[in-house]
Amino acid sequence: MPEQPTIADTTLARINEGVQLHHQQGERDTARDLFARVWDEIGGERGDPLHVCVLAHAMADVQDDTREELLWDERALAAAGRLTDARVAESGVPLSVAALYPSLHLNLAECHRKLGDLDRAREHLRHAEAGIGALGDDGYGKLIRGGLDRLRQQVASG
């Protein structure tokens, strides 16, 4: 997700707390527990697609098992398909829905690579690359582009 936006949505703010617990403080298990509580509160996959997408995307990062990570990433991608730019803007997230897809596909490609399914990894890599134009030239865009570059090399040598 983008670099520390001002988040008007309290659920997204809680998800961001979990992301910070994981990425800044190394509290992976604590983040996973927080994400699980928020997941229950939003009604799981039946919740607001923005909450489902962002939470599933973050929850994938704290999984110990790659197959579980893949399931969460698939949930995030499915929820993104139900999102609108108006909903994203209303929440205070400074991205379009299209700008979410490269990161979602990057994560799916990485899961498939780790599971040894290079064909599926390449498929998601192509989807991510097709959407790269929706990214800005900011830290988030550079992060995703760098991840795509690294994964492209890993898949090519795999």
Coordinates of N, CA and C in Angstrom, one line a residue, residues 11 38-53 55 75 78-80 82-83 87:
T11 N -11.1 1.4 10.0 CA -10.7 0.0 9.7 C -9.4 0.0 9.0
V38 N -9.8 -8.1 13.0 CA -10.4 -7.2 12.1 C -11.2 -8.0 11.0
W39 N -10.6 -9.1 10.5 CA -11.3 -9.9 9.5 C -12.7 -10.3 10.0
D40 N -12.7 -10.8 11.3 CA -14.0 -11.2 11.9 C -14.9 -10.0 12.0
E41 N -14.4 -8.9 12.4 CA -15.3 -7.7 12.6 C -15.9 -7.2 11.3
I42 N -15.1 -7.3 10.1 CA -15.7 -6.8 8.9 C -16.6 -7.8 8.2
G43 N -16.7 -9.0 8.7 CA -17.5 -10.0 8.1 C -16.8 -10.9 7.1
G44 N -15.5 -10.9 7.2 CA -14.7 -11.8 6.2 C -14.9 -11.3 4.8
E45 N -15.0 -12.2 3.9 CA -15.1 -11.9 2.5 C -16.3 -11.2 2.1
R46 N -17.3 -11.2 3.0 CA -18.6 -10.5 2.7 C -18.5 -9.0 3.1
G47 N -17.4 -8.6 3.6 CA -17.2 -7.2 4.1 C -17.0 -6.2 2.9
D48 N -16.8 -5.0 3.3 CA -16.6 -3.9 2.4 C -15.4 -4.3 1.5
P49 N -15.5 -4.3 0.2 CA -14.4 -4.8 -0.7 C -13.1 -4.1 -0.4
L50 N -13.1 -2.8 -0.1 CA -11.8 -2.2 0.2 C -11.2 -2.8 1.4
H51 N -11.9 -2.9 2.5 CA -11.4 -3.5 3.7 C -10.9 -5.0 3.4
V52 N -11.7 -5.7 2.7 CA -11.3 -7.1 2.4 C -10.0 -7.1 1.6
C53 N -9.9 -6.3 0.6 CA -8.7 -6.2 -0.3 C -7.5 -5.9 0.5
L55 N -7.0 -5.8 3.8 CA -6.7 -6.7 4.9 C -6.1 -8.0 4.4
R75 N -7.8 -13.8 -2.2 CA -9.0 -13.0 -1.7 C -8.8 -11.5 -1.9
A78 N -9.6 -10.9 -5.6 CA -11.1 -11.0 -5.9 C -11.8 -9.7 -5.3
A79 N -11.4 -9.3 -4.2 CA -12.1 -8.1 -3.6 C -11.8 -6.8 -4.4
A80 N -10.6 -6.7 -5.0 CA -10.2 -5.6 -5.8 C -11.1 -5.5 -7.0
R82 N -14.2 -5.9 -7.0 CA -15.4 -5.3 -6.6 C -15.3 -3.8 -6.2
L83 N -14.1 -3.3 -6.3 CA -13.8 -2.0 -5.8 C -14.1 -0.9 -6.9
R87 N -14.9 4.6 -4.0 CA -14.8 4.0 -2.7 C -13.3 4.2 -2.1

